[in-house]
Tab-separated table of C-alpha atoms in Angstrom:
chain	number	residue	atom	x	y	z
E	144	MET	CA	6.338	-17.795	9.558
E	145	GLN	CA	8.812	-16.509	12.087
E	146	LYS	CA	7.604	-14.265	14.846
E	147	LYS	CA	10.839	-12.331	15.240
E	148	SER	CA	10.313	-8.652	14.411
E	149	GLY	CA	11.224	-7.719	10.899
E	150	GLU	CA	11.516	-11.291	9.708
E	151	MET	CA	7.902	-12.138	9.192
E	152	ALA	CA	7.332	-12.215	5.453
E	153	ILE	CA	4.888	-13.499	2.875
E	154	THR	CA	6.240	-15.295	-0.190
E	155	LEU	CA	4.740	-13.751	-3.322
E	156	ASN	CA	3.748	-15.781	-6.376
E	157	SER	CA	6.912	-14.455	-8.076
E	158	GLY	CA	9.008	-16.240	-5.440
E	159	PHE	CA	10.184	-13.045	-3.714
E	160	LYS	CA	9.469	-12.387	-0.055
E	161	MET	CA	7.645	-9.283	1.192
E	162	PRO	CA	7.750	-8.265	4.886
E	163	VAL	CA	4.243	-8.268	6.391
E	164	VAL	CA	4.727	-4.900	8.083
E	165	GLY	CA	5.738	-1.967	5.914
E	166	LEU	CA	5.794	1.794	6.190
E	167	GLY	CA	3.559	3.831	3.898
E	168	VAL	CA	5.000	7.221	2.975
E	169	TRP	CA	1.823	8.939	1.737
E	170	ARG	CA	1.489	12.520	3.025
E	171	MET	CA	5.026	12.505	4.418
E	172	GLU	CA	6.992	15.542	3.422
E	173	GLY	CA	9.696	17.993	4.292
E	174	LYS	CA	13.110	17.811	5.831
E	175	ASP	CA	12.070	15.525	8.697
E	176	MET	CA	11.302	12.802	6.227
E	177	LYS	CA	14.889	11.642	5.820
E	178	ASN	CA	15.381	11.268	9.582
E	179	LEU	CA	12.057	9.508	9.855
E	180	LEU	CA	12.984	6.908	7.231
E	181	ILE	CA	16.466	6.379	8.643
E	182	ASN	CA	14.907	5.881	12.090
E	183	ALA	CA	12.349	3.476	10.625
E	184	ILE	CA	15.185	1.378	9.181
E	185	LYS	CA	16.900	1.438	12.597
E	186	ILE	CA	13.669	0.236	14.240
E	187	GLY	CA	13.620	-2.681	11.797
E	188	TYR	CA	11.351	-1.642	8.920
E	189	ARG	CA	12.508	-3.223	5.658
E	190	HIS	CA	9.426	-2.620	3.515
E	191	PHE	CA	8.612	0.879	2.224
E	192	ASP	CA	5.520	1.704	0.210
E	193	CYS	CA	5.904	4.704	-2.100
E	194	ALA	CA	4.095	6.145	-5.126
E	195	ALA	CA	4.859	8.682	-7.823
E	196	ASP	CA	1.648	10.435	-6.777
E	197	TYR	CA	2.949	11.101	-3.251
E	198	GLN	CA	5.421	13.543	-4.820
E	199	ASN	CA	8.174	12.552	-2.384
E	200	GLU	CA	10.130	9.831	-4.185
E	201	ALA	CA	13.201	12.094	-4.373
E	202	GLU	CA	13.179	12.534	-0.577
E	203	VAL	CA	12.794	8.788	-0.082
E	204	GLY	CA	15.694	8.290	-2.513
E	205	GLU	CA	17.874	10.623	-0.476
E	206	ALA	CA	17.155	8.684	2.725
E	207	LEU	CA	17.802	5.338	1.034
E	208	ALA	CA	21.081	6.567	-0.473
E	209	GLU	CA	22.241	7.642	2.983
E	210	ALA	CA	21.181	4.327	4.533
E	211	PHE	CA	23.171	2.425	1.878
E	212	GLN	CA	26.236	4.697	2.044
E	213	THR	CA	26.489	4.495	5.830
E	214	GLY	CA	26.124	0.707	5.736
E	215	LEU	CA	22.904	0.792	7.776
E	216	VAL	CA	21.346	-1.669	5.305
E	217	LYS	CA	22.104	-3.163	1.913
E	218	ARG	CA	19.791	-2.690	-1.061
E	219	GLU	CA	18.856	-6.384	-1.016
E	220	ASP	CA	17.688	-6.072	2.615
E	221	LEU	CA	14.911	-3.686	1.612
E	222	PHE	CA	11.609	-4.179	-0.176
E	223	ILE	CA	10.676	-1.015	-2.076
E	224	THR	CA	7.312	-0.531	-3.749
E	225	THR	CA	6.192	2.380	-5.889
E	226	LYS	CA	3.238	2.944	-8.189
E	227	LEU	CA	2.301	4.001	-11.704
E	228	TRP	CA	0.019	7.047	-11.622
E	229	ASN	CA	-3.234	7.253	-13.603
E	230	SER	CA	-1.893	9.889	-16.001
E	231	ASP	CA	1.052	7.679	-17.051
E	232	HIS	CA	-0.779	4.546	-18.251
E	233	GLY	CA	0.370	5.218	-21.807
E	234	HIS	CA	3.951	5.842	-20.646
E	235	VAL	CA	4.719	2.959	-18.301
E	236	LEU	CA	8.424	2.534	-19.109
E	237	GLU	CA	9.216	6.257	-18.824
E	238	ALA	CA	7.208	6.589	-15.599
E	239	CYS	CA	8.992	3.626	-14.033
E	240	LYS	CA	12.411	4.976	-15.026
E	241	ASP	CA	11.471	8.379	-13.599
E	242	SER	CA	10.540	6.769	-10.267
E	243	LEU	CA	13.756	4.713	-10.218
E	244	GLU	CA	15.815	7.823	-10.869
E	245	LYS	CA	14.104	9.756	-8.059
E	246	LEU	CA	14.423	6.816	-5.670
E	247	ARG	CA	18.061	6.354	-6.783
E	248	LEU	CA	17.513	2.642	-7.328
E	249	ASP	CA	18.464	0.202	-10.090
E	250	TYR	CA	15.347	-1.897	-9.613
E	251	LEU	CA	12.053	-1.933	-7.727
E	252	ASP	CA	10.878	-4.883	-5.668
E	253	LEU	CA	7.293	-4.126	-6.613
E	254	TYR	CA	5.597	-1.781	-9.071
E	255	LEU	CA	1.830	-1.349	-8.845
E	256	VAL	CA	-0.848	0.104	-11.092
E	257	HIS	CA	-2.062	2.710	-8.561
E	258	PHE	CA	-5.706	2.866	-9.735
E	259	PRO	CA	-7.462	0.902	-12.483
E	260	ILE	CA	-8.062	4.047	-14.514
E	261	ALA	CA	-6.115	5.920	-17.169
E	262	THR	CA	-6.445	9.698	-17.134
E	263	ARG	CA	-5.191	12.485	-19.367
E	264	HIS	CA	-1.395	12.419	-19.611
E	265	THR	CA	0.106	15.552	-18.074
E	266	GLY	CA	3.821	14.780	-18.473
E	267	ILE	CA	5.964	12.127	-16.769
E	268	GLY	CA	6.346	12.697	-13.048
E	269	THR	CA	3.636	15.363	-12.832
E	270	THR	CA	1.033	12.911	-11.483
E	271	SER	CA	-1.767	15.387	-11.816
E	272	SER	CA	-5.429	14.460	-11.840
E	273	ALA	CA	-6.453	16.681	-14.733
E	274	LEU	CA	-10.090	17.712	-14.679
E	275	GLY	CA	-12.126	18.461	-17.795
E	276	GLU	CA	-14.112	21.676	-18.295
E	277	ASP	CA	-16.982	20.033	-16.418
E	278	GLY	CA	-14.781	19.758	-13.314
E	279	VAL	CA	-14.749	15.963	-13.633
E	280	LEU	CA	-11.634	13.775	-13.857
E	281	ASP	CA	-10.486	13.616	-17.487
E	282	ILE	CA	-10.577	9.851	-18.068
E	283	ASP	CA	-8.704	8.467	-21.079
E	284	THR	CA	-10.916	5.892	-22.795
E	285	THR	CA	-8.299	4.868	-25.370
E	286	ILE	CA	-5.952	2.852	-23.112
E	287	SER	CA	-7.158	-0.470	-21.724
E	288	LEU	CA	-5.912	-1.918	-18.450
E	289	GLU	CA	-4.722	-4.900	-20.459
E	290	THR	CA	-2.427	-2.639	-22.508
E	291	THR	CA	-1.127	-1.068	-19.314
E	292	TRP	CA	-0.530	-4.504	-17.789
E	293	HIS	CA	1.487	-5.776	-20.750
E	294	ALA	CA	3.676	-2.675	-20.452
E	295	MET	CA	4.122	-3.526	-16.739
E	296	GLU	CA	5.146	-7.087	-17.707
E	297	ASN	CA	7.767	-5.613	-20.003
E	298	LEU	CA	9.406	-3.955	-16.963
E	299	VAL	CA	9.943	-7.404	-15.437
E	300	SER	CA	11.605	-8.631	-18.662
E	301	LEU	CA	13.861	-5.561	-18.634
E	302	GLY	CA	14.913	-6.251	-15.041
E	303	LEU	CA	13.659	-2.867	-13.825
E	304	VAL	CA	11.161	-4.457	-11.441
E	305	ARG	CA	11.087	-7.831	-9.718
E	306	SER	CA	7.344	-8.123	-9.243
E	307	ILE	CA	4.282	-6.285	-10.502
E	308	GLY	CA	0.872	-5.836	-8.986
E	309	ILE	CA	-2.364	-3.920	-8.902
E	310	SER	CA	-4.001	-1.537	-6.465
E	311	ASN	CA	-7.610	-0.551	-5.801
E	312	TYR	CA	-8.900	-3.290	-8.155
E	313	ASP	CA	-12.244	-4.973	-7.405
E	314	ILE	CA	-13.015	-8.655	-8.044
E	315	PHE	CA	-14.112	-8.067	-11.675
E	316	LEU	CA	-10.934	-6.211	-12.638
E	317	THR	CA	-8.679	-8.587	-10.691
E	318	ARG	CA	-10.240	-11.576	-12.448
E	319	ASP	CA	-9.755	-9.865	-15.773
E	320	CYS	CA	-6.106	-9.167	-15.005
E	321	LEU	CA	-5.573	-12.856	-14.164
E	322	ALA	CA	-7.110	-13.780	-17.542
E	323	TYR	CA	-4.874	-11.581	-19.716
E	324	SER	CA	-1.664	-11.614	-17.686
E	325	LYS	CA	1.432	-13.553	-18.686
E	326	VAL	CA	3.104	-12.339	-15.493
E	327	LYS	CA	0.541	-12.629	-12.696
E	328	PRO	CA	-0.049	-9.727	-10.305
E	329	VAL	CA	1.603	-10.600	-6.986
E	330	VAL	CA	-0.348	-8.088	-4.906
E	331	ASN	CA	-3.620	-6.194	-4.870
E	332	GLN	CA	-3.204	-3.210	-2.548
E	333	ILE	CA	-6.589	-2.090	-1.250
E	334	GLU	CA	-8.121	-0.126	1.591
E	335	THR	CA	-9.112	-2.633	4.259
E	336	HIS	CA	-9.488	-2.311	8.027
E	337	PRO	CA	-12.002	-3.465	10.684
E	338	TYR	CA	-14.667	-1.038	9.394
E	339	PHE	CA	-14.063	-2.004	5.744
E	340	GLN	CA	-13.142	-5.673	5.709
E	341	ARG	CA	-13.985	-6.605	2.102
E	342	GLU	CA	-13.902	-10.277	2.927
E	343	SER	CA	-15.035	-11.397	-0.572
E	344	LEU	CA	-12.305	-9.447	-2.359
E	345	VAL	CA	-9.612	-10.477	0.136
E	346	LYS	CA	-10.588	-14.153	-0.115
E	347	PHE	CA	-10.810	-14.023	-3.930
E	348	CYS	CA	-7.305	-12.571	-4.234
E	349	GLN	CA	-5.797	-15.016	-1.751
E	350	LYS	CA	-7.523	-17.976	-3.417
E	351	HIS	CA	-5.835	-16.989	-6.691
E	352	GLY	CA	-2.370	-16.482	-5.220
E	353	ILE	CA	-2.524	-12.692	-5.018
E	354	CYS	CA	-1.341	-11.235	-1.731
E	355	VAL	CA	-3.536	-8.482	-0.299
E	356	THR	CA	-1.738	-5.428	1.059
E	357	ALA	CA	-3.902	-3.282	3.306
E	358	HIS	CA	-3.417	0.418	2.718
E	359	THR	CA	-5.144	2.616	5.296
E	360	PRO	CA	-4.985	-0.410	7.671
E	361	LEU	CA	-5.953	1.764	10.665
E	362	GLY	CA	-8.828	3.411	8.824
E	363	GLY	CA	-6.893	6.559	8.005
E	364	ALA	CA	-7.200	8.013	11.509
E	365	ALA	CA	-6.875	11.803	11.890
E	366	ALA	CA	-5.515	12.443	8.386
E	367	ASN	CA	-8.572	10.989	6.635
E	368	THR	CA	-10.906	12.734	9.072
E	369	GLU	CA	-9.244	15.962	8.006
E	370	TRP	CA	-9.240	15.161	4.264
E	371	PHE	CA	-12.462	13.240	3.839
E	372	GLY	CA	-14.415	13.805	7.074
E	373	THR	CA	-14.371	10.082	7.860
E	374	VAL	CA	-14.275	8.299	11.239
E	375	SER	CA	-11.534	5.870	12.241
E	376	CYS	CA	-12.044	2.488	13.884
E	377	LEU	CA	-9.352	3.409	16.448
E	378	GLU	CA	-12.074	4.967	18.615
E	379	ASP	CA	-14.185	1.803	18.616
E	380	PRO	CA	-15.089	0.636	22.156
E	381	ALA	CA	-14.786	-3.069	21.263
E	382	LEU	CA	-11.279	-2.529	19.889
E	383	LYS	CA	-10.364	-0.455	22.945
E	384	GLY	CA	-11.489	-3.401	25.063
E	385	LEU	CA	-9.213	-5.770	23.152
E	386	ALA	CA	-6.297	-3.352	23.517
E	387	GLU	CA	-6.733	-3.469	27.301
E	388	LYS	CA	-7.003	-7.252	27.266
E	389	TYR	CA	-3.741	-7.714	25.330
E	390	LYS	CA	-2.003	-4.720	26.968
E	391	LYS	CA	-1.417	-3.244	23.517
E	392	THR	CA	-2.597	-0.084	21.782
E	393	VAL	CA	-5.731	-0.161	19.624
E	394	ALA	CA	-3.524	0.379	16.547
E	395	GLN	CA	-1.417	-2.673	17.444
E	396	VAL	CA	-4.534	-4.823	17.835
E	397	VAL	CA	-5.872	-3.643	14.459
E	398	LEU	CA	-2.542	-4.291	12.688
E	399	ARG	CA	-2.255	-7.709	14.326
E	400	TRP	CA	-5.768	-8.539	13.093
E	401	GLY	CA	-4.658	-7.549	9.580
E	402	ILE	CA	-1.615	-9.807	9.772
E	403	GLN	CA	-3.683	-12.741	11.045
E	404	ARG	CA	-5.962	-12.336	8.022
E	405	ASN	CA	-2.801	-13.012	5.983
E	406	THR	CA	-2.724	-9.471	4.663
E	407	VAL	CA	0.337	-7.213	4.602
E	408	VAL	CA	-0.100	-3.966	6.550
E	409	ILE	CA	1.539	-0.643	5.678
E	410	PRO	CA	0.590	1.860	8.370
E	411	LYS	CA	1.881	5.391	7.998
E	412	SER	CA	3.126	7.525	10.842
E	413	SER	CA	5.304	10.590	11.162
E	414	LYS	CA	5.822	10.075	14.897
E	415	LEU	CA	8.796	8.060	16.059
E	416	GLU	CA	7.030	6.384	18.997
E	417	ARG	CA	4.156	5.376	16.679
E	418	LEU	CA	6.622	3.895	14.179
E	419	GLN	CA	8.053	1.761	16.961
E	420	GLU	CA	4.608	0.816	18.220
E	421	ASN	CA	3.257	-0.116	14.761
E	422	PHE	CA	6.263	-2.357	14.198
E	423	ASN	CA	5.838	-4.266	17.472
E	424	VAL	CA	2.921	-6.410	16.408
E	425	LEU	CA	4.612	-9.752	15.909
E	426	ASP	CA	4.949	-10.776	19.557
E	427	PHE	CA	1.306	-11.542	20.372
E	428	GLU	CA	-1.634	-13.281	18.763
E	429	LEU	CA	-5.383	-12.645	18.815
E	430	THR	CA	-7.527	-15.641	19.732
E	431	LYS	CA	-10.098	-16.987	17.294
E	432	GLU	CA	-12.891	-15.466	19.434
E	433	ASP	CA	-11.239	-12.062	19.258
E	434	MET	CA	-10.679	-12.370	15.499
E	435	ASP	CA	-14.423	-13.112	15.235
E	436	LEU	CA	-15.224	-10.125	17.441
E	437	VAL	CA	-13.304	-7.825	15.085
E	438	LYS	CA	-15.029	-9.489	12.132
E	439	SER	CA	-18.388	-8.447	13.592
E	440	LEU	CA	-17.393	-4.757	13.466
E	441	ASP	CA	-17.459	-4.486	9.654
E	442	ARG	CA	-19.432	-1.458	8.412
E	443	ASN	CA	-18.488	-1.615	4.724
E	444	TYR	CA	-17.110	1.859	5.355
E	445	ARG	CA	-14.540	3.338	2.965
E	446	THR	CA	-12.507	6.226	4.391
E	447	ASN	CA	-10.247	7.026	1.421
E	448	GLN	CA	-12.502	8.932	-0.988
E	449	PRO	CA	-10.723	10.458	-3.987
E	450	ALA	CA	-14.094	11.474	-5.466
E	451	LYS	CA	-13.664	14.593	-3.352
E	452	PHE	CA	-10.864	15.703	-5.720
E	453	TRP	CA	-12.011	14.004	-8.914
E	454	GLY	CA	-15.617	15.167	-9.208
E	455	ILE	CA	-16.642	11.568	-9.904
E	456	ASP	CA	-17.144	8.574	-7.653
E	457	LEU	CA	-15.318	5.707	-9.342
E	458	TYR	CA	-16.707	3.269	-6.792
E	459	ALA	CA	-20.353	4.186	-7.382
């Protein structure tokens, strides 16, 4: 593993390399987004994590097109992920093509099943979470995850995606996917951070050759406090102490911890100085004692809680 910024990558079980630091584009919107992404590429980001559900693939596509046209980067320099939304499980090929069209790409580096649940289809690209009359998420019980996965595998055969993976899967569902898959999932993207370490799930995935990507790697910070009323680990006194010790920010310490657990981190930020800061995490290393200190902070505390919108707690 090279320490030089932007070059540190994990080799996936499909043989492709994925940079260990990426930029998540959830809750990014508006006209500033293009500048933000162009600036991120200039800083050195090569890995971008998108999803149909974020409703901003077209804006990402615009930024990418500009980056390619101006010669800032080549397509093969970037690693682009997007995700199949719950309402499109029965329409995997069409959903993938819709995302490719919006992103203005010929292929995806990685396509993930966003959540292990199929919900009522509301039309390609609409990514709605349709609720039934009872105000509860309208779950489709006719499509199995195995069916969805085989449709994902088909995308690899067609050359539309290079690698496929899963997201928000627990150990049971991940094990099941390994049993029925002809093309193995390369990644399981899950919420994990110092307050929600999920050591068993992380270790299980890694033991079976599945790379763990940490979404919400900083615990969601202000945005999740606003959406879900949750607290972020960035205020933790022990982590603040480590930040002083290493002369880094708390966020940098937390991201570095994620990288040293052999997970890929995809922090999101709309602030230029934060983008720069989040990317500069490859030039220092936490000692074993400090890794253990962070390990002791686990609270089994999930901050991303879609039950608030879905009227049902899928993790219960």
